[in-house]
Short mmCIF file of C-alpha atoms and ligand atoms in Angstrom, two decimals:
data_model
loop_
_atom_site.label_atom_id
_atom_site.label_comp_id
_atom_site.label_asym_id
_atom_site.label_seq_id
_atom_site.Cartn_x
_atom_site.Cartn_y
_atom_site.Cartn_z
CA MET A 30 -18.04 -101.22 -170.44
CA ASN A 31 -17.31 -103.52 -173.54
CA ILE A 32 -13.40 -102.90 -174.84
CA LEU A 33 -12.20 -105.03 -177.90
CA ALA A 34 -8.29 -105.27 -177.49
CA ILE A 35 -5.94 -106.06 -179.92
CA GLU A 36 -2.45 -107.55 -179.40
CA SER A 37 0.55 -107.96 -182.18
CA SER A 38 3.53 -107.07 -180.88
CA CYS A 39 5.56 -110.26 -181.55
CA ASP A 40 4.36 -113.76 -183.01
CA GLU A 41 0.64 -114.71 -182.04
CA THR A 42 -2.17 -112.53 -183.57
CA ALA A 43 -4.55 -111.67 -180.39
CA ALA A 44 -8.00 -110.20 -180.48
CA ALA A 45 -10.16 -110.48 -176.94
CA VAL A 46 -13.61 -108.81 -175.87
CA VAL A 47 -13.19 -107.56 -172.13
CA ARG A 48 -16.46 -106.22 -169.91
CA ASP A 49 -15.34 -103.89 -166.73
CA GLY A 50 -11.58 -105.06 -166.89
CA ARG A 51 -12.31 -108.09 -165.95
CA GLU A 52 -14.81 -110.62 -167.61
CA VAL A 53 -13.58 -112.25 -170.55
CA LEU A 54 -16.13 -112.50 -173.68
CA SER A 55 -13.86 -114.02 -176.07
CA ASP A 56 -10.17 -114.41 -176.40
CA CYS A 57 -8.81 -115.45 -179.55
CA ILE A 58 -5.39 -115.96 -180.70
CA ALA A 59 -3.52 -116.82 -183.88
CA SER A 60 -0.33 -118.48 -183.38
CA GLN A 61 2.62 -117.65 -185.73
CA ALA A 62 5.13 -120.15 -183.96
CA ASP A 63 4.75 -123.03 -186.28
CA MET A 64 6.57 -120.52 -188.94
CA HIS A 65 9.02 -119.02 -187.19
CA ALA A 66 10.28 -122.34 -185.90
CA ILE A 67 11.61 -123.60 -189.32
CA TYR A 68 14.10 -120.50 -188.62
CA GLY A 69 14.83 -121.30 -185.24
CA GLY A 70 13.38 -117.77 -183.96
CA VAL A 71 10.88 -115.17 -184.71
CA VAL A 72 11.43 -113.59 -188.39
CA PRO A 73 9.87 -109.98 -187.84
CA GLU A 74 8.92 -109.21 -191.87
CA ILE A 75 7.13 -112.51 -191.49
CA ALA A 76 5.58 -111.93 -188.23
CA SER A 77 4.08 -108.53 -189.50
CA ARG A 78 2.99 -109.98 -192.62
CA LYS A 79 1.16 -112.90 -191.04
CA HIS A 80 -0.52 -110.01 -188.46
CA ILE A 81 -2.03 -108.28 -191.78
CA GLU A 82 -3.46 -111.84 -193.02
CA ALA A 83 -5.01 -112.58 -189.42
CA ILE A 84 -5.89 -109.30 -187.77
CA VAL A 85 -9.45 -108.70 -189.52
CA GLY A 86 -10.83 -112.50 -189.34
CA LEU A 87 -9.87 -112.73 -186.15
CA THR A 88 -11.25 -109.56 -184.70
CA ASP A 89 -14.91 -110.66 -186.31
CA GLU A 90 -14.09 -114.13 -184.62
CA ALA A 91 -13.80 -112.56 -181.25
CA LEU A 92 -16.76 -110.17 -181.61
CA ARG A 93 -18.78 -113.63 -182.62
CA GLN A 94 -17.64 -115.51 -180.00
CA ALA A 95 -18.15 -112.27 -177.72
CA ASP A 96 -22.12 -112.18 -179.06
CA LEU A 97 -21.75 -108.33 -179.73
CA ALA A 98 -22.02 -106.66 -182.95
CA LYS A 99 -19.27 -103.79 -183.34
CA GLN A 100 -21.54 -101.00 -182.62
CA GLU A 101 -21.84 -102.53 -178.83
CA ILE A 102 -18.00 -101.90 -178.55
CA ASP A 103 -16.89 -98.88 -176.13
CA ALA A 104 -13.43 -98.17 -176.79
CA VAL A 105 -10.90 -100.22 -178.34
CA ALA A 106 -7.54 -101.16 -176.51
CA VAL A 107 -4.62 -102.01 -178.59
CA THR A 108 -0.52 -103.16 -177.56
CA TYR A 109 1.60 -99.89 -178.68
CA ALA A 110 4.89 -100.57 -176.83
CA PRO A 111 7.42 -102.33 -176.84
CA GLY A 112 7.82 -105.38 -179.31
CA LEU A 113 8.63 -106.04 -182.73
CA ILE A 114 8.01 -102.58 -184.32
CA GLY A 115 6.54 -103.68 -187.67
CA ALA A 116 4.19 -106.03 -186.06
CA VAL A 117 3.20 -103.62 -183.48
CA LEU A 118 2.37 -101.40 -185.93
CA VAL A 119 0.09 -103.39 -187.58
CA GLY A 120 -2.13 -103.77 -184.60
CA VAL A 121 -2.17 -100.00 -183.97
CA ASN A 122 -3.06 -98.78 -187.26
CA PHE A 123 -5.95 -101.48 -187.40
CA ALA A 124 -7.16 -99.97 -184.04
CA LYS A 125 -6.80 -96.24 -185.11
CA SER A 126 -9.19 -97.60 -188.29
CA LEU A 127 -11.74 -99.36 -185.93
CA THR A 128 -11.98 -96.27 -183.63
CA TYR A 129 -12.20 -93.79 -186.57
CA GLY A 130 -15.05 -95.84 -188.16
CA LEU A 131 -16.59 -96.34 -185.12
CA GLY A 132 -16.42 -92.72 -183.42
CA ILE A 133 -15.02 -94.65 -179.83
CA PRO A 134 -11.84 -94.03 -178.05
CA LEU A 135 -8.47 -95.47 -178.87
CA VAL A 136 -6.39 -96.62 -175.32
CA PRO A 137 -2.71 -97.21 -175.91
CA VAL A 138 -1.72 -99.92 -173.43
CA HIS A 139 1.86 -101.26 -172.36
CA HIS A 140 2.09 -104.90 -173.61
CA VAL A 141 4.07 -105.87 -170.11
CA ARG A 142 1.63 -103.78 -168.16
CA GLY A 143 -0.86 -106.37 -170.17
CA HIS A 144 1.28 -109.47 -168.77
CA ILE A 145 0.99 -108.20 -165.33
CA ALA A 146 -3.03 -107.42 -165.81
CA ALA A 147 -3.50 -111.23 -166.74
CA ASN A 148 -2.90 -111.46 -162.83
CA TYR A 149 -6.39 -109.61 -162.28
CA ILE A 150 -8.70 -111.78 -164.61
CA THR A 151 -6.81 -114.96 -162.82
CA HIS A 152 -7.38 -113.51 -159.60
CA GLN A 153 -10.48 -111.80 -159.55
CA ASP A 154 -9.79 -110.31 -155.78
CA LEU A 155 -6.10 -108.98 -156.62
CA GLU A 156 -5.77 -105.49 -156.64
CA PRO A 157 -2.69 -102.82 -156.42
CA PRO A 158 -0.49 -102.42 -154.80
CA PHE A 159 2.04 -105.61 -155.30
CA LEU A 160 5.35 -106.65 -156.55
CA CYS A 161 5.36 -108.50 -160.01
CA LEU A 162 8.28 -110.46 -161.21
CA CYS A 163 7.83 -109.81 -165.16
CA VAL A 164 9.32 -112.26 -167.14
CA SER A 165 8.56 -112.56 -171.05
CA GLY A 166 10.53 -113.22 -174.21
CA GLY A 167 11.73 -109.65 -174.60
CA ASN A 168 11.43 -108.34 -171.05
CA THR A 169 12.28 -109.87 -167.20
CA LEU A 170 11.61 -106.89 -164.96
CA ILE A 171 10.80 -106.46 -161.44
CA VAL A 172 7.78 -103.84 -161.25
CA ASP A 173 6.33 -101.96 -158.06
CA VAL A 174 2.68 -101.90 -158.97
CA LYS A 175 1.98 -99.10 -156.55
CA ASP A 176 -1.49 -98.73 -158.29
CA TYR A 177 -3.16 -99.85 -161.75
CA THR A 178 -1.24 -97.70 -163.82
CA GLU A 179 1.65 -96.57 -161.30
CA MET A 180 4.62 -98.36 -161.61
CA ALA A 181 8.01 -98.36 -160.80
CA VAL A 182 11.05 -100.64 -162.52
CA LEU A 183 13.45 -101.64 -158.98
CA GLY A 184 15.46 -104.07 -161.17
CA ALA A 185 15.30 -105.44 -164.88
CA SER A 186 17.89 -107.93 -167.08
CA ARG A 187 20.83 -105.84 -167.87
CA ASP A 188 21.24 -108.25 -171.24
CA ASP A 189 19.22 -111.33 -172.25
CA ALA A 190 15.53 -111.47 -171.21
CA ALA A 191 15.00 -114.57 -169.11
CA GLY A 192 13.06 -115.94 -171.88
CA GLU A 193 15.02 -115.24 -174.44
CA CYS A 194 17.74 -117.34 -172.52
CA PHE A 195 15.91 -120.09 -172.23
CA ASP A 196 14.68 -120.17 -175.92
CA LYS A 197 18.39 -119.71 -177.05
CA VAL A 198 19.54 -122.53 -174.64
CA ALA A 199 16.70 -124.98 -175.60
CA ARG A 200 17.81 -124.25 -179.24
CA VAL A 201 21.29 -125.53 -178.26
CA LEU A 202 20.13 -128.70 -176.55
CA GLY A 203 17.59 -129.48 -180.15
CA LEU A 204 14.26 -128.55 -178.82
CA GLY A 205 12.97 -126.20 -181.51
CA TYR A 206 11.51 -122.32 -180.90
CA PRO A 207 10.14 -121.30 -178.96
CA GLY A 208 11.86 -123.43 -176.47
CA GLY A 209 10.87 -122.75 -173.37
CA ALA A 210 7.99 -124.92 -172.42
CA PRO A 211 9.96 -128.10 -174.01
CA LEU A 212 13.18 -127.25 -171.77
CA ASP A 213 10.57 -127.33 -168.52
CA LYS A 214 9.25 -130.42 -169.70
CA LEU A 215 12.66 -131.82 -170.02
CA ALA A 216 14.01 -130.36 -166.99
CA ARG A 217 11.67 -132.00 -164.70
CA THR A 218 12.96 -135.80 -165.15
CA GLY A 219 16.33 -134.03 -164.83
CA ASP A 220 18.72 -134.01 -161.76
CA ASP A 221 19.59 -130.31 -160.88
CA SER A 222 22.67 -130.26 -159.48
CA ARG A 223 24.21 -132.32 -162.68
CA TYR A 224 26.23 -129.41 -163.99
CA PRO A 225 27.34 -126.31 -162.02
CA LEU A 226 26.16 -123.22 -163.45
CA PRO A 227 27.00 -119.42 -162.77
CA ARG A 228 24.36 -116.96 -160.72
CA ALA A 229 25.69 -113.94 -161.99
CA HIS A 230 25.48 -110.81 -159.72
CA VAL A 231 25.54 -107.06 -160.83
CA GLU A 232 27.94 -105.11 -158.62
CA GLY A 233 26.35 -102.58 -156.53
CA HIS A 234 22.72 -103.52 -158.20
CA ASP A 235 21.41 -105.84 -156.04
CA LEU A 236 17.85 -106.39 -158.16
CA ASP A 237 19.26 -106.31 -161.87
CA MET A 238 20.31 -109.45 -163.32
CA SER A 239 22.42 -110.85 -165.98
CA PHE A 240 22.24 -114.15 -168.21
CA SER A 241 24.17 -114.08 -171.13
CA GLY A 242 26.96 -115.35 -168.90
CA LEU A 243 24.33 -118.16 -167.96
CA LYS A 244 23.88 -118.69 -171.49
CA THR A 245 27.16 -118.88 -172.78
CA ALA A 246 28.16 -121.36 -169.92
CA VAL A 247 25.95 -123.76 -171.48
CA LEU A 248 26.67 -123.23 -174.81
CA ASN A 249 29.91 -123.26 -174.18
CA LEU A 250 29.50 -127.17 -172.64
CA VAL A 251 27.31 -128.30 -175.00
CA HIS A 252 30.11 -127.42 -177.95
CA ASN A 253 33.05 -128.57 -175.61
CA ALA A 254 30.84 -131.99 -175.26
CA GLU A 255 30.46 -132.22 -179.06
CA GLN A 256 34.18 -131.07 -179.98
CA LYS A 257 34.94 -134.21 -177.17
CA GLY A 258 32.41 -136.88 -178.47
CA GLU A 259 30.90 -136.55 -175.29
CA LYS A 260 27.21 -137.39 -174.84
CA LEU A 261 25.51 -134.84 -172.40
CA ASP A 262 22.65 -135.74 -169.62
CA LEU A 263 20.19 -133.42 -171.28
CA PRO A 264 17.92 -133.77 -168.58
CA GLY A 265 20.46 -132.92 -166.00
CA LEU A 266 21.49 -129.94 -168.26
CA ALA A 267 17.59 -128.65 -168.62
CA ALA A 268 17.24 -129.18 -164.54
CA SER A 269 20.17 -127.38 -163.90
CA PHE A 270 19.61 -124.41 -166.41
CA SER A 271 16.40 -123.79 -165.21
CA ALA A 272 17.45 -123.99 -161.46
CA ALA A 273 20.30 -121.14 -162.33
CA VAL A 274 17.03 -118.86 -163.89
CA SER A 275 15.29 -119.51 -160.97
CA ASP A 276 18.08 -118.90 -158.47
CA THR A 277 18.68 -115.44 -160.15
CA LEU A 278 15.01 -114.48 -160.12
CA VAL A 279 13.78 -115.63 -156.93
CA PRO A 280 15.49 -114.06 -154.44
CA ARG A 281 15.50 -110.93 -156.25
CA THR A 282 11.96 -110.66 -156.24
CA LEU A 283 11.71 -111.55 -152.38
CA ALA A 284 14.50 -108.92 -151.75
CA ALA A 285 12.29 -106.40 -154.03
CA ALA A 286 9.47 -107.18 -151.66
CA ARG A 287 11.24 -106.67 -148.65
CA MET A 288 12.67 -103.43 -149.46
CA THR A 289 9.13 -102.00 -150.37
CA GLY A 290 7.57 -103.76 -147.84
CA ARG A 291 4.74 -104.94 -150.10
CA ARG A 292 2.85 -108.18 -149.27
CA LYS A 293 1.70 -109.69 -152.17
CA VAL A 294 3.85 -111.22 -155.09
CA ALA A 295 2.60 -111.65 -158.75
CA VAL A 296 4.13 -113.26 -162.10
CA ALA A 297 3.70 -112.47 -165.07
CA GLY A 298 5.06 -113.09 -168.87
CA GLY A 299 5.91 -116.15 -170.81
CA VAL A 300 7.87 -117.84 -168.20
CA ALA A 301 5.25 -117.42 -165.15
CA ALA A 302 4.79 -120.78 -166.56
CA ASN A 303 7.87 -122.43 -165.90
CA SER A 304 7.01 -125.14 -163.26
CA ARG A 305 10.55 -124.74 -161.49
CA LEU A 306 10.14 -120.87 -161.20
CA ARG A 307 6.25 -121.73 -159.97
CA ALA A 308 7.39 -124.16 -157.59
CA ASP A 309 10.59 -122.13 -156.09
CA LEU A 310 8.39 -118.80 -155.69
CA THR A 311 5.84 -120.93 -154.22
CA ALA A 312 7.90 -122.19 -151.53
CA ALA A 313 9.95 -118.92 -150.97
CA CYS A 314 6.36 -116.69 -150.50
CA ARG A 315 5.48 -119.56 -147.87
CA ASP A 316 8.51 -118.98 -146.21
CA ALA A 317 8.48 -115.32 -146.07
CA GLY A 318 4.54 -114.84 -145.48
CA LEU A 319 3.99 -113.04 -148.99
CA SER A 320 0.81 -114.17 -150.90
CA LEU A 321 1.90 -115.60 -154.25
CA TYR A 322 -0.36 -114.75 -157.21
CA LEU A 323 0.38 -116.79 -160.25
CA PRO A 324 -1.20 -116.29 -163.43
CA GLU A 325 -3.60 -119.14 -165.32
CA LEU A 326 -1.13 -120.99 -167.42
CA LYS A 327 -3.15 -120.44 -170.45
CA LEU A 328 -2.62 -116.36 -169.95
CA CYS A 329 0.94 -116.54 -168.90
CA GLY A 330 1.85 -116.07 -172.69
CA ASP A 331 1.02 -113.24 -175.38
CA ASN A 332 -2.89 -112.48 -175.08
CA ALA A 333 -5.40 -109.71 -176.00
CA ALA A 334 -7.63 -110.37 -172.89
CA MET A 335 -4.74 -109.21 -170.75
CA ILE A 336 -4.87 -105.97 -172.88
CA GLY A 337 -7.99 -105.58 -172.12
CA CYS A 338 -8.12 -106.13 -168.86
CA GLN A 339 -5.34 -102.98 -168.45
CA GLY A 340 -6.59 -101.08 -171.43
CA TYR A 341 -10.13 -100.48 -168.99
CA TYR A 342 -7.89 -99.40 -166.09
CA GLU A 343 -5.96 -97.05 -168.53
CA TYR A 344 -9.13 -95.72 -169.81
CA LEU A 345 -10.43 -95.09 -166.13
CA ALA A 346 -7.17 -93.32 -165.58
CA GLY A 347 -8.12 -91.14 -168.78
CA LYS A 348 -5.30 -92.27 -171.22
CA ARG A 349 -6.47 -92.15 -174.74
CA ALA A 350 -4.56 -91.86 -178.34
CA GLY A 351 -5.50 -90.11 -181.41
CA MET A 352 -4.89 -90.68 -185.22
CA ASP A 353 -1.44 -89.64 -184.34
CA LEU A 354 -0.26 -93.04 -181.88
CA ASN A 355 2.98 -94.11 -182.71
CA ALA A 356 4.48 -97.42 -181.54
CA TYR A 357 7.37 -98.12 -180.04
CA ALA A 358 9.93 -100.78 -180.22
CA THR A 359 10.98 -100.17 -176.55
CA ARG A 360 9.37 -98.09 -173.78
CA ASP A 361 9.36 -97.59 -170.14
CA ILE A 362 6.63 -99.48 -168.45
CA ALA A 363 6.46 -96.64 -165.76
CA LEU A 364 5.39 -93.93 -168.72
CA GLY A 365 2.79 -96.32 -169.24
O1 LIG B 22 5.16 -113.53 -172.94
P1 LIG B 22 5.52 -113.79 -174.12
O2 LIG B 22 4.62 -114.93 -174.80
O3 LIG B 22 5.78 -113.21 -175.22
C1 LIG B 22 6.43 -112.16 -174.78
O4 LIG B 22 6.22 -111.18 -174.58
O5 LIG B 22 7.96 -112.36 -174.78
O6 LIG B 22 6.83 -115.05 -173.60
C2 LIG B 22 7.37 -116.34 -174.54
C3 LIG B 22 8.46 -116.46 -173.89
C4 LIG B 22 9.38 -117.22 -174.50
O7 LIG B 22 10.76 -117.11 -174.59
C5 LIG B 22 8.95 -118.83 -174.58
O8 LIG B 22 10.25 -119.80 -174.33
C6 LIG B 22 8.79 -118.79 -172.86
O9 LIG B 22 8.24 -117.15 -172.66
N1 LIG B 22 8.28 -119.68 -172.17
C7 LIG B 22 8.60 -120.53 -170.93
C8 LIG B 22 7.75 -121.39 -170.52
N2 LIG B 22 6.69 -121.29 -171.29
C9 LIG B 22 6.74 -120.18 -172.25
N3 LIG B 22 9.85 -120.55 -170.56
C10 LIG B 22 10.46 -121.32 -169.63
N4 LIG B 22 9.64 -122.30 -168.81
C11 LIG B 22 8.46 -122.39 -169.54
N5 LIG B 22 7.40 -123.47 -169.28
#
């Protein structure tokens, strides 16, 4: 079964063709990051307009690379939530018009379910149940993946997402947008005990997380140093910050695995590319005797292949949408 997948939830327009869930025939991405870098973050209105400009050509390119005609596509999968509402609407309406014109099914896909599915592409043998730490620019969740389309949230950030925190800290360190990857690179050369930074705990909710206090602590440190004219050890600060994020995520993921009895742990989303997090999870899972599944780096960030993969499993579970499909800025992953 050939699924054409469309993704437009943030600042990447993406189109892919995926066969039978796990075989990626094409995976095309048009990033707008350079455009938003001028403003230090994503400007929603610009994102929507750029999606409109890119989506038709990118879809043609995905079909061309897959060597398929439109008539050989069996269904269209599209991200319908969560994301920037105007941006998601572009993909949803484009997918609706395609399925209407071709007379084929439309399959709505939850963006974070897509991130989880990136692991099925990297690890062809991976099957649920497993536990997944989902860490992206907009979401930080610990999810029990009971089956391909049955999930429960065990823990979540109460405020900023981990990726958002990376981006805000990177901005104040002058690393540009999106700042997660450059901050990660800088951190690799620094001493992670250079600056004492807080690790928050949400009283009574051991698997929940909070990153806003950590972000504020770094911002205050930088502003105080500026006011006093002191020079900061930037690699040391980047390393101390990365360690604080990892120290928040890793023990909770392991605790969730203990709680559920899951023996397999996966990671998903843009922050899954973080080298400190990958190293700490590798060590922690090895010590606990758990199998760890990390998505390959190019599938950590937003892409449409992951939407096509999850779309296949949603299709098998009977999920379909009509022309009344709406887009949602937020939506519980358990609802799909
Ligand atoms: O999954 P993603 O592409 O978009 C969303 O669905 O939100 O995640 C983007 C986020 C950004 O915040 C970016 O800074 C962060 O992932 N990111 C990283 C790294 N690479 C990307 N954060 C930390 N370390 C990295 N190596």
